[in-house]
Amino acid sequence: MQTFAYLRPSTLAEAVALLEAHAPDARLLAGGTDLIIGLRDGSERPRVVIDVKRVPELCCGIRDDGGTVTIGATTIMADLATSALVRRHFPALAEAAAAVGSAQIRNRATLAGNICNASPAADTAPPLLVYGAVVLAAGQHGARRIPISEFFVNPGVNALARDELVVAIELPVPAVRVGAAHVRRTRRRGHDLASVTLCAGVDETGVTRLAYGSVGPRPVLKIDESGVLADPAASGAARAAVFDKLFAEASPSPRSMRAGPAYRLAMLRVLGSRAVQTAIERLGEERTNG
Amino acid sequence: MADTLPVEMIVNGRRRAIEVPVNVTLLDLLRDELGLTGTKECCDVGECGACTVLVDGRAVDSCLMLAVEADGAEITTVEGLAADGQLSPLQQAFLDKGASQCGFCTPGQLMAAHALLQENPDPSLPQIQEGLSGNLCRCGCYFQIADAVLAVAQSGQEGGRK
Ligand code: FES
Ligand code: FES
């Protein structure tokens, strides 16, 4: 593997200062499931690698702050998938975390890493979009909050400034009842990147939030306020018209080796209606439980 | 002129203090420095699971981790499964069920299965398949491997054992 300097800050202030000092030539290391591959194959050539796993402010807790659940940047997928708090309030996020990679990957890969890599196929992105997550970032000029819908810019490009890092991801506990589901399509069962990754959230006021990725340069969120998708009695034609609108932006790359554009667009439809249906069922269960 | 850092870890119960180049993976450290060649190197990109070891009790791909990241951690490799010359129940089951053909994937399969049983001592077949989905076997022993894990789970010999 190429050479680089390895730095291990132990406070957020130190991490920010190191990032500021080395910004263009530095890469942050959290779970490393993408970065280590890049360091080995030379697609990443930082002079400095800053390992943020020992920064307590970023650390790996999932907290209930009353109305908001805060997930530390270095929380791993395995902990997200099994967290009682996440499963209660944001089950589709737990579902997505459980779908990432293999058990071995989920034991290293972090939530912040998943979003910062800004892969169009990131599985946690659709549920974060549906649940209206907010990214807490810190940099030399202080802290700021970035709505997740503004966080993904292009493949591999996120909204952070060069000297900023993610401290935590905040999720507002929904004020109304929501049923949500995450679904994905892969070439094979098990460990694979998604050809389509999608999350639907239906709330009791009839609003459907649909977020999808791997079919364009960034994961996107679309909202149906007409109540058509949330209505199990709506006609097939009415639903199709809404899906037409919500999926209008999908533009799968013809260069991807995972699946062709036509297939992805077709699957987007299938997964979209399946996820909405499951979300409606779960909303029903919420009603009976609540 | 790779930088080095002092690293302390417990490997299979034994404390190790080593000066490690920062650009070396945990996999390379285990194999090349510590001579623990049971852990296999194969894809080097986190796809195959041949390099699976336990870090603080969790199964990870050691090819995706720098050795310096394991500073202060407790590592278990396949060499740490057998005790006093006795195969672990899981190892014995792999043998009994013919779950190892060429054997190259076996150390990784064993470590992933071991971690799975620690977490869930009574997994269903789909849970075993999902738990081991990060471990490829080119000889195609998937049925036998799942069978071996199931047999150990049903015998109650592995769960909770370190
Ligand atoms: S060698 Fe590490 S996963 Fe294949
Ligand atoms: S036994 Fe040969 S690869 Fe699995």
Tab-separated table of C-alpha atoms and ligand atoms in Angstrom:
chain	number	residue	atom	x	y	z
A	1	MET	CA	0.000	0.000	0.000
A	2	GLN	CA	1.135	3.559	-0.726
A	3	THR	CA	2.559	5.601	2.140
A	4	PHE	CA	0.710	8.279	4.074
A	5	ALA	CA	0.795	9.861	7.499
A	6	TYR	CA	-1.734	8.442	9.946
A	7	LEU	CA	-3.174	10.837	12.505
A	8	ARG	CA	-5.537	9.961	15.301
A	9	PRO	CA	-7.103	13.017	16.935
A	10	SER	CA	-8.735	12.568	20.322
A	11	THR	CA	-10.991	15.630	20.339
A	12	LEU	CA	-13.277	17.252	17.804
A	13	ALA	CA	-11.269	20.493	17.962
A	14	GLU	CA	-8.109	18.572	17.149
A	15	ALA	CA	-9.790	16.724	14.288
A	16	VAL	CA	-11.069	19.977	12.802
A	17	ALA	CA	-7.650	21.633	13.147
A	18	LEU	CA	-5.946	18.690	11.430
A	19	LEU	CA	-8.484	18.712	8.649
A	20	GLU	CA	-8.060	22.447	8.171
A	21	ALA	CA	-4.266	22.095	8.113
A	22	HIS	CA	-4.185	19.239	5.604
A	23	ALA	CA	-7.547	19.605	3.864
A	24	PRO	CA	-6.795	19.045	0.185
A	25	ASP	CA	-4.438	16.152	0.876
A	26	ALA	CA	-6.298	14.567	3.761
A	27	ARG	CA	-8.915	11.868	3.902
A	28	LEU	CA	-11.005	11.051	6.944
A	29	LEU	CA	-10.987	7.435	8.045
A	30	ALA	CA	-14.032	6.057	9.853
A	31	GLY	CA	-15.038	2.471	9.016
A	32	GLY	CA	-12.574	2.342	6.140
A	33	THR	CA	-14.601	-0.127	4.073
A	34	ASP	CA	-14.228	2.125	1.035
A	35	LEU	CA	-11.130	4.159	1.901
A	36	ILE	CA	-8.801	1.210	2.546
A	37	ILE	CA	-9.696	-0.218	-0.863
A	38	GLY	CA	-8.895	3.145	-2.463
A	39	LEU	CA	-5.606	3.428	-0.591
A	40	ARG	CA	-4.589	0.012	-1.816
A	41	ASP	CA	-5.590	0.392	-5.453
A	42	GLY	CA	-4.291	3.954	-5.669
A	43	SER	CA	-7.619	5.589	-6.519
A	44	GLU	CA	-7.156	7.541	-3.264
A	45	ARG	CA	-3.816	9.267	-2.760
A	46	PRO	CA	-4.012	11.351	0.410
A	47	ARG	CA	-0.825	12.448	2.138
A	48	VAL	CA	-2.621	12.317	5.446
A	49	VAL	CA	-5.226	9.903	6.785
A	50	ILE	CA	-7.137	11.199	9.795
A	51	ASP	CA	-8.740	8.406	11.815
A	52	VAL	CA	-11.747	9.935	13.589
A	53	LYS	CA	-12.887	6.827	15.448
A	54	ARG	CA	-11.430	7.997	18.748
A	55	VAL	CA	-13.033	11.412	18.705
A	56	PRO	CA	-15.572	11.185	21.539
A	57	GLU	CA	-17.843	13.861	20.075
A	58	LEU	CA	-18.375	11.726	16.959
A	59	CYS	CA	-18.744	8.574	18.840
A	60	CYS	CA	-21.003	5.951	18.162
A	61	GLY	CA	-23.976	6.470	20.384
A	62	ILE	CA	-27.628	6.627	19.525
A	63	ARG	CA	-29.315	9.119	21.838
A	64	ASP	CA	-32.916	10.104	22.396
A	65	ASP	CA	-32.944	13.819	23.076
A	66	GLY	CA	-36.703	13.991	23.421
A	67	GLY	CA	-38.264	14.435	20.021
A	68	THR	CA	-34.954	13.944	18.236
A	69	VAL	CA	-32.775	10.882	17.908
A	70	THR	CA	-29.097	11.712	17.436
A	71	ILE	CA	-26.780	9.174	15.861
A	72	GLY	CA	-23.047	9.722	16.346
A	73	ALA	CA	-21.028	9.861	13.127
A	74	THR	CA	-18.994	6.744	13.824
A	75	THR	CA	-21.977	4.557	14.710
A	76	ILE	CA	-21.600	1.316	12.770
A	77	MET	CA	-24.308	-0.237	10.610
A	78	ALA	CA	-24.585	-3.289	12.868
A	79	ASP	CA	-25.482	-1.089	15.856
A	80	LEU	CA	-27.900	0.958	13.796
A	81	ALA	CA	-29.631	-2.180	12.551
A	82	THR	CA	-30.124	-3.559	16.061
A	83	SER	CA	-30.782	-0.357	18.022
A	84	ALA	CA	-34.130	-0.560	19.809
A	85	LEU	CA	-34.516	3.206	19.496
A	86	VAL	CA	-33.933	3.206	15.735
A	87	ARG	CA	-36.154	0.194	15.196
A	88	ARG	CA	-38.983	1.797	17.139
A	89	HIS	CA	-38.956	5.243	15.512
A	90	PHE	CA	-37.147	4.694	12.206
A	91	PRO	CA	-37.588	1.034	11.272
A	92	ALA	CA	-36.833	1.601	7.581
A	93	LEU	CA	-33.417	2.997	8.529
A	94	ALA	CA	-32.692	-0.100	10.604
A	95	GLU	CA	-33.824	-2.175	7.636
A	96	ALA	CA	-31.479	-0.322	5.280
A	97	ALA	CA	-28.532	-0.597	7.682
A	98	ALA	CA	-29.125	-4.344	7.908
A	99	ALA	CA	-28.974	-4.553	4.103
A	100	VAL	CA	-25.573	-2.883	3.761
A	101	GLY	CA	-22.760	-5.235	2.730
A	102	SER	CA	-22.104	-8.336	4.792
A	103	ALA	CA	-21.990	-8.874	8.560
A	104	GLN	CA	-18.266	-8.124	8.392
A	105	ILE	CA	-18.860	-4.855	6.529
A	106	ARG	CA	-21.683	-3.822	8.877
A	107	ASN	CA	-19.304	-4.246	11.801
A	108	ARG	CA	-17.005	-1.558	10.360
A	109	ALA	CA	-18.987	0.685	8.017
A	110	THR	CA	-20.352	3.828	9.666
A	111	LEU	CA	-23.475	5.859	8.990
A	112	ALA	CA	-21.461	9.037	8.398
A	113	GLY	CA	-19.130	7.179	6.047
A	114	ASN	CA	-22.066	5.853	4.071
A	115	ILE	CA	-23.472	9.320	3.447
A	116	CYS	CA	-20.134	11.151	3.079
A	117	ASN	CA	-19.038	8.851	0.257
A	118	ALA	CA	-22.159	10.151	-1.474
A	119	SER	CA	-22.596	6.999	-3.500
A	120	PRO	CA	-25.867	7.165	-5.463
A	121	ALA	CA	-26.434	3.599	-4.245
A	122	ALA	CA	-25.990	4.323	-0.507
A	123	ASP	CA	-28.693	2.276	1.180
A	124	THR	CA	-29.130	4.508	4.211
A	125	ALA	CA	-29.774	7.575	2.036
A	126	PRO	CA	-33.417	6.850	1.066
A	127	PRO	CA	-34.637	6.299	4.647
A	128	LEU	CA	-32.670	9.317	5.893
A	129	LEU	CA	-34.413	11.371	3.180
A	130	VAL	CA	-37.841	9.974	4.042
A	131	TYR	CA	-37.368	10.641	7.754
A	132	GLY	CA	-36.071	14.166	7.144
A	133	ALA	CA	-32.624	13.705	8.696
A	134	VAL	CA	-30.325	16.634	9.405
A	135	VAL	CA	-26.538	16.342	9.190
A	136	LEU	CA	-24.602	18.098	11.960
A	137	ALA	CA	-21.289	19.272	10.557
A	138	ALA	CA	-18.373	20.971	12.281
A	139	GLY	CA	-15.535	22.952	10.792
A	140	GLN	CA	-13.104	25.729	11.503
A	141	HIS	CA	-15.927	28.242	11.332
A	142	GLY	CA	-18.172	26.417	13.711
A	143	ALA	CA	-21.062	24.028	13.461
A	144	ARG	CA	-23.904	23.935	10.970
A	145	ARG	CA	-26.897	21.807	10.183
A	146	ILE	CA	-27.416	20.526	6.662
A	147	PRO	CA	-30.769	18.981	5.673
A	148	ILE	CA	-30.051	15.572	4.183
A	149	SER	CA	-31.973	16.587	1.052
A	150	GLU	CA	-29.169	19.113	0.381
A	151	PHE	CA	-26.307	16.845	1.386
A	152	PHE	CA	-25.849	14.683	-1.717
A	153	VAL	CA	-24.446	16.636	-4.637
A	154	ASN	CA	-22.981	14.216	-7.155
A	155	PRO	CA	-21.409	10.760	-7.078
A	156	GLY	CA	-18.644	11.035	-4.475
A	157	VAL	CA	-19.405	14.696	-3.763
A	158	ASN	CA	-21.253	15.872	-0.665
A	159	ALA	CA	-22.191	19.331	0.607
A	160	LEU	CA	-19.417	19.542	3.219
A	161	ALA	CA	-16.798	22.253	2.877
A	162	ARG	CA	-13.223	21.032	2.595
A	163	ASP	CA	-12.529	21.604	6.269
A	164	GLU	CA	-15.785	20.184	7.576
A	165	LEU	CA	-16.669	16.810	8.983
A	166	VAL	CA	-19.891	15.126	10.069
A	167	VAL	CA	-20.399	14.990	13.829
A	168	ALA	CA	-23.796	13.328	13.966
A	169	ILE	CA	-27.020	12.708	12.115
A	170	GLU	CA	-30.240	13.916	13.704
A	171	LEU	CA	-33.624	12.379	13.074
A	172	PRO	CA	-36.802	14.117	14.187
A	173	VAL	CA	-39.238	11.658	15.753
A	174	PRO	CA	-42.313	11.983	13.507
A	175	ALA	CA	-45.158	13.959	15.065
A	176	VAL	CA	-47.732	11.853	13.255
A	177	ARG	CA	-47.831	8.102	12.777
A	178	VAL	CA	-45.709	6.866	9.879
A	179	GLY	CA	-45.386	3.474	8.251
A	180	ALA	CA	-42.176	3.063	6.277
A	181	ALA	CA	-40.261	0.396	4.387
A	182	HIS	CA	-36.882	0.121	2.713
A	183	VAL	CA	-36.446	-2.197	-0.269
A	184	ARG	CA	-33.621	-2.818	-2.710
A	185	ARG	CA	-32.809	-4.781	-5.815
A	186	THR	CA	-29.482	-6.559	-6.179
A	187	ARG	CA	-27.983	-8.925	-8.723
A	188	ARG	CA	-27.784	-11.688	-6.176
A	189	ARG	CA	-29.139	-12.313	-2.716
A	190	GLY	CA	-26.799	-11.333	0.071
A	191	HIS	CA	-23.768	-9.126	-0.190
A	192	ASP	CA	-24.112	-6.800	-3.196
A	193	LEU	CA	-24.535	-3.133	-4.030
A	194	ALA	CA	-28.060	-2.089	-4.903
A	195	SER	CA	-29.211	-1.654	-8.499
A	196	VAL	CA	-32.148	0.209	-7.016
A	197	THR	CA	-32.510	1.268	-3.378
A	198	LEU	CA	-35.769	2.837	-2.245
A	199	CYS	CA	-37.716	3.866	0.824
A	200	ALA	CA	-41.374	4.790	1.166
A	201	GLY	CA	-42.981	6.457	4.162
A	202	VAL	CA	-46.747	6.876	4.404
A	203	ASP	CA	-48.169	8.962	7.239
A	204	GLU	CA	-51.624	9.065	8.747
A	205	THR	CA	-52.454	12.380	7.075
A	206	GLY	CA	-52.118	10.687	3.671
A	207	VAL	CA	-48.728	12.091	2.656
A	208	THR	CA	-46.306	9.660	0.995
A	209	ARG	CA	-42.581	10.360	0.979
A	210	LEU	CA	-40.608	8.346	-1.530
A	211	ALA	CA	-36.824	8.417	-1.782
A	212	TYR	CA	-34.713	6.405	-4.170
A	213	GLY	CA	-31.129	5.954	-5.214
A	214	SER	CA	-28.869	4.164	-7.674
A	215	VAL	CA	-30.924	5.535	-10.581
A	216	GLY	CA	-29.193	8.895	-11.017
A	217	PRO	CA	-26.272	10.970	-9.764
A	218	ARG	CA	-27.733	11.353	-6.286
A	219	PRO	CA	-30.471	9.873	-4.122
A	220	VAL	CA	-33.622	12.007	-4.278
A	221	LEU	CA	-36.763	12.578	-2.237
A	222	LYS	CA	-40.222	13.021	-3.785
A	223	ILE	CA	-43.412	13.768	-1.929
A	224	ASP	CA	-46.972	12.870	-2.889
A	225	GLU	CA	-49.384	15.096	-1.033
A	226	SER	CA	-52.385	14.163	-3.186
A	227	GLY	CA	-53.128	11.207	-0.938
A	228	VAL	CA	-53.392	8.881	-3.931
A	229	LEU	CA	-50.454	6.612	-3.061
A	230	ALA	CA	-51.517	6.408	0.574
A	231	ASP	CA	-55.005	5.328	-0.419
A	232	PRO	CA	-55.209	1.554	-0.805
A	233	ALA	CA	-58.459	2.014	-2.755
A	234	ALA	CA	-56.915	4.308	-5.404
A	235	SER	CA	-57.110	2.949	-8.943
A	236	GLY	CA	-54.073	1.487	-10.653
A	237	ALA	CA	-54.194	4.247	-13.258
A	238	ALA	CA	-54.256	6.994	-10.629
A	239	ARG	CA	-51.286	5.455	-8.826
A	240	ALA	CA	-49.368	5.013	-12.072
A	241	ALA	CA	-49.834	8.701	-12.863
A	242	VAL	CA	-48.393	9.670	-9.476
A	243	PHE	CA	-45.465	7.286	-9.864
A	244	ASP	CA	-44.820	8.787	-13.321
A	245	LYS	CA	-44.355	12.155	-11.666
A	246	LEU	CA	-42.301	10.928	-8.715
A	247	PHE	CA	-39.924	8.918	-10.880
A	248	ALA	CA	-39.608	11.488	-13.671
A	249	GLU	CA	-36.136	12.478	-12.504
A	250	ALA	CA	-34.680	8.978	-12.494
A	251	SER	CA	-31.854	8.737	-15.015
A	252	PRO	CA	-29.851	5.552	-14.486
A	253	SER	CA	-26.383	5.596	-15.947
A	254	PRO	CA	-25.973	3.404	-19.041
A	255	ARG	CA	-22.374	2.772	-17.965
A	256	SER	CA	-23.116	0.930	-14.742
A	257	MET	CA	-22.176	-2.726	-14.739
A	258	ARG	CA	-24.828	-3.663	-12.199
A	259	ALA	CA	-27.940	-3.257	-14.327
A	260	GLY	CA	-29.082	-1.512	-17.515
A	261	PRO	CA	-31.202	1.662	-17.405
A	262	ALA	CA	-34.378	0.015	-18.728
A	263	TYR	CA	-34.211	-2.667	-16.073
A	264	ARG	CA	-33.593	-0.148	-13.320
A	265	LEU	CA	-36.501	2.028	-14.367
A	266	ALA	CA	-38.798	-0.981	-14.501
A	267	MET	CA	-37.629	-2.148	-11.092
A	268	LEU	CA	-38.063	1.318	-9.652
A	269	ARG	CA	-41.798	0.985	-10.395
A	270	VAL	CA	-42.033	-2.462	-8.918
A	271	LEU	CA	-40.095	-1.573	-5.775
A	272	GLY	CA	-41.963	1.708	-5.439
A	273	SER	CA	-45.355	0.064	-5.310
A	274	ARG	CA	-44.145	-2.746	-3.071
A	275	ALA	CA	-42.598	-0.327	-0.598
A	276	VAL	CA	-45.702	1.867	-0.526
A	277	GLN	CA	-47.871	-1.173	0.060
A	278	THR	CA	-45.691	-2.393	2.924
A	279	ALA	CA	-45.598	1.117	4.360
A	280	ILE	CA	-49.405	1.268	4.332
A	281	GLU	CA	-49.604	-2.105	6.077
A	282	ARG	CA	-47.132	-0.956	8.699
A	283	LEU	CA	-49.050	2.244	9.219
A	284	GLY	CA	-52.084	0.063	9.904
A	285	GLU	CA	-50.121	-1.933	12.482
A	286	GLU	CA	-48.947	1.326	14.065
A	287	ARG	CA	-52.573	2.358	14.400
A	288	THR	CA	-53.589	-0.849	16.115
A	289	ASN	CA	-50.525	-0.853	18.391
A	290	GLY	CA	-50.690	2.819	19.188
B	1	MET	CA	9.795	5.440	4.429
B	2	ALA	CA	6.502	4.423	5.866
B	3	ASP	CA	5.713	5.901	9.244
B	4	THR	CA	5.389	3.416	12.028
B	5	LEU	CA	3.403	3.460	15.248
B	6	PRO	CA	3.591	1.326	18.378
B	7	VAL	CA	0.550	-0.904	18.629
B	8	GLU	CA	-0.606	-3.077	21.474
B	9	MET	CA	-3.143	-5.802	20.994
B	10	ILE	CA	-4.173	-9.111	22.406
B	11	VAL	CA	-4.050	-11.781	19.736
B	12	ASN	CA	-5.608	-15.123	20.629
B	13	GLY	CA	-5.173	-14.336	24.292
B	14	ARG	CA	-1.549	-13.293	23.998
B	15	ARG	CA	-0.463	-9.683	24.491
B	16	ARG	CA	1.560	-8.286	21.612
B	17	ALA	CA	3.383	-4.966	21.444
B	18	ILE	CA	4.680	-4.238	17.973
B	19	GLU	CA	5.942	-1.310	15.951
B	20	VAL	CA	3.719	-1.291	12.860
B	21	PRO	CA	3.984	0.639	9.578
B	22	VAL	CA	0.808	2.698	9.294
B	23	ASN	CA	0.089	1.511	5.756
B	24	VAL	CA	-0.140	-2.177	6.620
B	25	THR	CA	-3.497	-3.931	6.968
B	26	LEU	CA	-4.407	-6.005	9.973
B	27	LEU	CA	-4.450	-8.977	7.596
B	28	ASP	CA	-0.841	-8.428	6.550
B	29	LEU	CA	0.256	-7.873	10.119
B	30	LEU	CA	-1.329	-11.135	11.245
B	31	ARG	CA	0.096	-13.159	8.390
B	32	ASP	CA	3.474	-11.604	7.710
B	33	GLU	CA	4.554	-10.267	11.098
B	34	LEU	CA	2.831	-12.585	13.539
B	35	GLY	CA	2.998	-15.685	11.348
B	36	LEU	CA	-0.716	-16.407	11.777
B	37	THR	CA	-1.278	-17.636	8.242
B	38	GLY	CA	-4.590	-19.334	8.991
B	39	THR	CA	-6.285	-16.080	8.049
B	40	LYS	CA	-6.368	-16.009	4.249
B	41	GLU	CA	-5.812	-13.220	1.787
B	42	CYS	CA	-7.946	-13.414	-1.310
B	43	CYS	CA	-9.932	-10.537	-2.837
B	44	ASP	CA	-8.479	-7.755	-0.655
B	45	VAL	CA	-11.630	-5.657	-1.176
B	46	GLY	CA	-14.070	-6.971	1.408
B	47	GLU	CA	-15.987	-9.240	-0.947
B	48	CYS	CA	-14.968	-12.754	-0.008
B	49	GLY	CA	-14.552	-12.958	3.778
B	50	ALA	CA	-11.470	-15.232	3.613
B	51	CYS	CA	-9.668	-12.743	5.859
B	52	THR	CA	-12.386	-12.682	8.568
B	53	VAL	CA	-11.147	-12.323	12.151
B	54	LEU	CA	-12.825	-11.143	15.329
B	55	VAL	CA	-11.946	-7.684	16.595
B	56	ASP	CA	-13.339	-7.159	20.078
B	57	GLY	CA	-15.707	-10.014	19.419
B	58	ARG	CA	-17.049	-8.760	16.097
B	59	ALA	CA	-16.360	-10.394	12.752
B	60	VAL	CA	-14.558	-8.040	10.371
B	61	ASP	CA	-12.667	-8.317	7.086
B	62	SER	CA	-9.062	-7.832	8.202
B	63	CYS	CA	-8.100	-6.741	4.667
B	64	LEU	CA	-10.238	-3.618	5.155
B	65	MET	CA	-8.603	-2.486	8.359
B	66	LEU	CA	-5.253	-0.888	9.004
B	67	ALA	CA	-3.241	-2.674	11.661
B	68	VAL	CA	-2.902	0.592	13.586
B	69	GLU	CA	-6.702	0.785	13.847
B	70	ALA	CA	-6.574	-2.377	15.941
B	71	ASP	CA	-4.447	-0.685	18.595
B	72	GLY	CA	-5.838	-1.697	21.976
B	73	ALA	CA	-8.146	-4.326	20.511
B	74	GLU	CA	-8.580	-7.980	21.214
B	75	ILE	CA	-8.161	-10.111	18.097
B	76	THR	CA	-9.195	-13.704	17.582
B	77	THR	CA	-8.031	-15.562	14.493
B	78	VAL	CA	-8.837	-19.109	13.426
B	79	GLU	CA	-5.739	-20.224	15.343
B	80	GLY	CA	-7.551	-19.097	18.491
B	81	LEU	CA	-10.545	-21.412	18.078
B	82	ALA	CA	-9.018	-24.735	19.073
B	83	ALA	CA	-8.029	-25.048	22.724
B	84	ASP	CA	-5.479	-27.509	24.096
B	85	GLY	CA	-5.199	-29.347	20.824
B	86	GLN	CA	-8.978	-29.869	20.725
B	87	LEU	CA	-10.941	-28.591	17.767
B	88	SER	CA	-13.786	-26.276	18.707
B	89	PRO	CA	-17.271	-27.773	18.238
B	90	LEU	CA	-17.660	-25.668	15.100
B	91	GLN	CA	-14.383	-26.876	13.631
B	92	GLN	CA	-15.329	-30.453	14.423
B	93	ALA	CA	-18.722	-29.986	12.771
B	94	PHE	CA	-17.079	-28.610	9.604
B	95	LEU	CA	-14.987	-31.754	9.514
B	96	ASP	CA	-17.911	-34.073	10.197
B	97	LYS	CA	-20.191	-32.457	7.622
B	98	GLY	CA	-17.587	-32.166	4.874
B	99	ALA	CA	-17.913	-28.391	4.944
B	100	SER	CA	-14.356	-27.883	3.795
B	101	GLN	CA	-13.119	-28.917	0.365
B	102	CYS	CA	-9.989	-27.031	-0.679
B	103	GLY	CA	-10.175	-25.314	2.701
B	104	PHE	CA	-9.198	-21.858	1.563
B	105	CYS	CA	-12.415	-20.172	2.678
B	106	THR	CA	-12.714	-22.302	5.812
B	107	PRO	CA	-10.910	-20.050	8.340
B	108	GLY	CA	-13.089	-17.105	7.313
B	109	GLN	CA	-16.254	-19.206	7.342
B	110	LEU	CA	-15.384	-20.499	10.806
B	111	MET	CA	-14.780	-17.029	12.224
B	112	ALA	CA	-17.964	-15.617	10.700
B	113	ALA	CA	-19.968	-18.602	11.922
B	114	HIS	CA	-18.377	-18.351	15.363
B	115	ALA	CA	-19.365	-14.681	15.612
B	116	LEU	CA	-22.869	-15.486	14.381
B	117	LEU	CA	-23.366	-18.133	17.061
B	118	GLN	CA	-22.033	-15.851	19.783
B	119	GLU	CA	-24.655	-13.322	18.828
B	120	ASN	CA	-27.462	-15.709	18.040
B	121	PRO	CA	-26.933	-19.183	19.522
B	122	ASP	CA	-29.987	-20.570	17.766
B	123	PRO	CA	-30.060	-19.234	14.203
B	124	SER	CA	-32.477	-20.450	11.544
B	125	LEU	CA	-31.154	-21.607	8.173
B	126	PRO	CA	-31.951	-18.230	6.516
B	127	GLN	CA	-30.235	-16.448	9.402
B	128	ILE	CA	-27.152	-18.623	8.879
B	129	GLN	CA	-27.192	-17.938	5.146
B	130	GLU	CA	-27.532	-14.208	5.768
B	131	GLY	CA	-24.906	-14.231	8.530
B	132	LEU	CA	-22.421	-15.967	6.241
B	133	SER	CA	-23.312	-14.038	3.078
B	134	GLY	CA	-20.008	-12.180	3.333
B	135	ASN	CA	-18.075	-15.435	2.932
B	136	LEU	CA	-17.651	-16.911	-0.512
B	137	CYS	CA	-16.745	-20.528	-1.149
B	138	ARG	CA	-15.467	-21.330	-4.600
B	139	CYS	CA	-15.790	-25.025	-3.964
B	140	GLY	CA	-19.480	-24.497	-3.315
B	141	CYS	CA	-19.747	-26.043	0.140
B	142	TYR	CA	-22.560	-23.719	1.139
B	143	PHE	CA	-25.001	-26.501	2.047
B	144	GLN	CA	-22.459	-28.366	4.117
B	145	ILE	CA	-21.288	-25.194	5.848
B	146	ALA	CA	-24.826	-24.192	6.796
B	147	ASP	CA	-25.459	-27.767	7.899
B	148	ALA	CA	-22.399	-27.705	10.155
B	149	VAL	CA	-23.415	-24.429	11.754
B	150	LEU	CA	-26.952	-25.692	12.243
B	151	ALA	CA	-25.678	-28.898	13.854
B	152	VAL	CA	-23.530	-26.972	16.321
B	153	ALA	CA	-26.376	-24.580	17.094
B	154	GLN	CA	-28.732	-27.477	17.773
B	155	SER	CA	-26.190	-29.178	20.002
B	156	GLY	CA	-25.923	-25.951	22.002
B	157	GLN	CA	-22.141	-26.308	22.148
B	158	GLU	CA	-21.034	-22.932	20.844
B	159	GLY	CA	-23.219	-20.066	21.981
B	160	GLY	CA	-21.768	-18.014	24.796
B	161	ARG	CA	-18.409	-19.752	24.565
B	162	LYS	CA	-15.548	-17.398	23.844
C	1	FES	S1	-9.536	-10.901	1.425
C	1	FES	FE1	-10.647	-9.680	2.798
C	1	FES	S2	-12.667	-9.926	2.149
C	1	FES	FE2	-11.567	-11.013	0.634
C	2	FES	S1	-13.699	-25.012	0.542
C	2	FES	FE1	-12.677	-24.295	-1.227
C	2	FES	S2	-13.289	-22.241	-1.280
C	2	FES	FE2	-14.534	-23.005	0.251
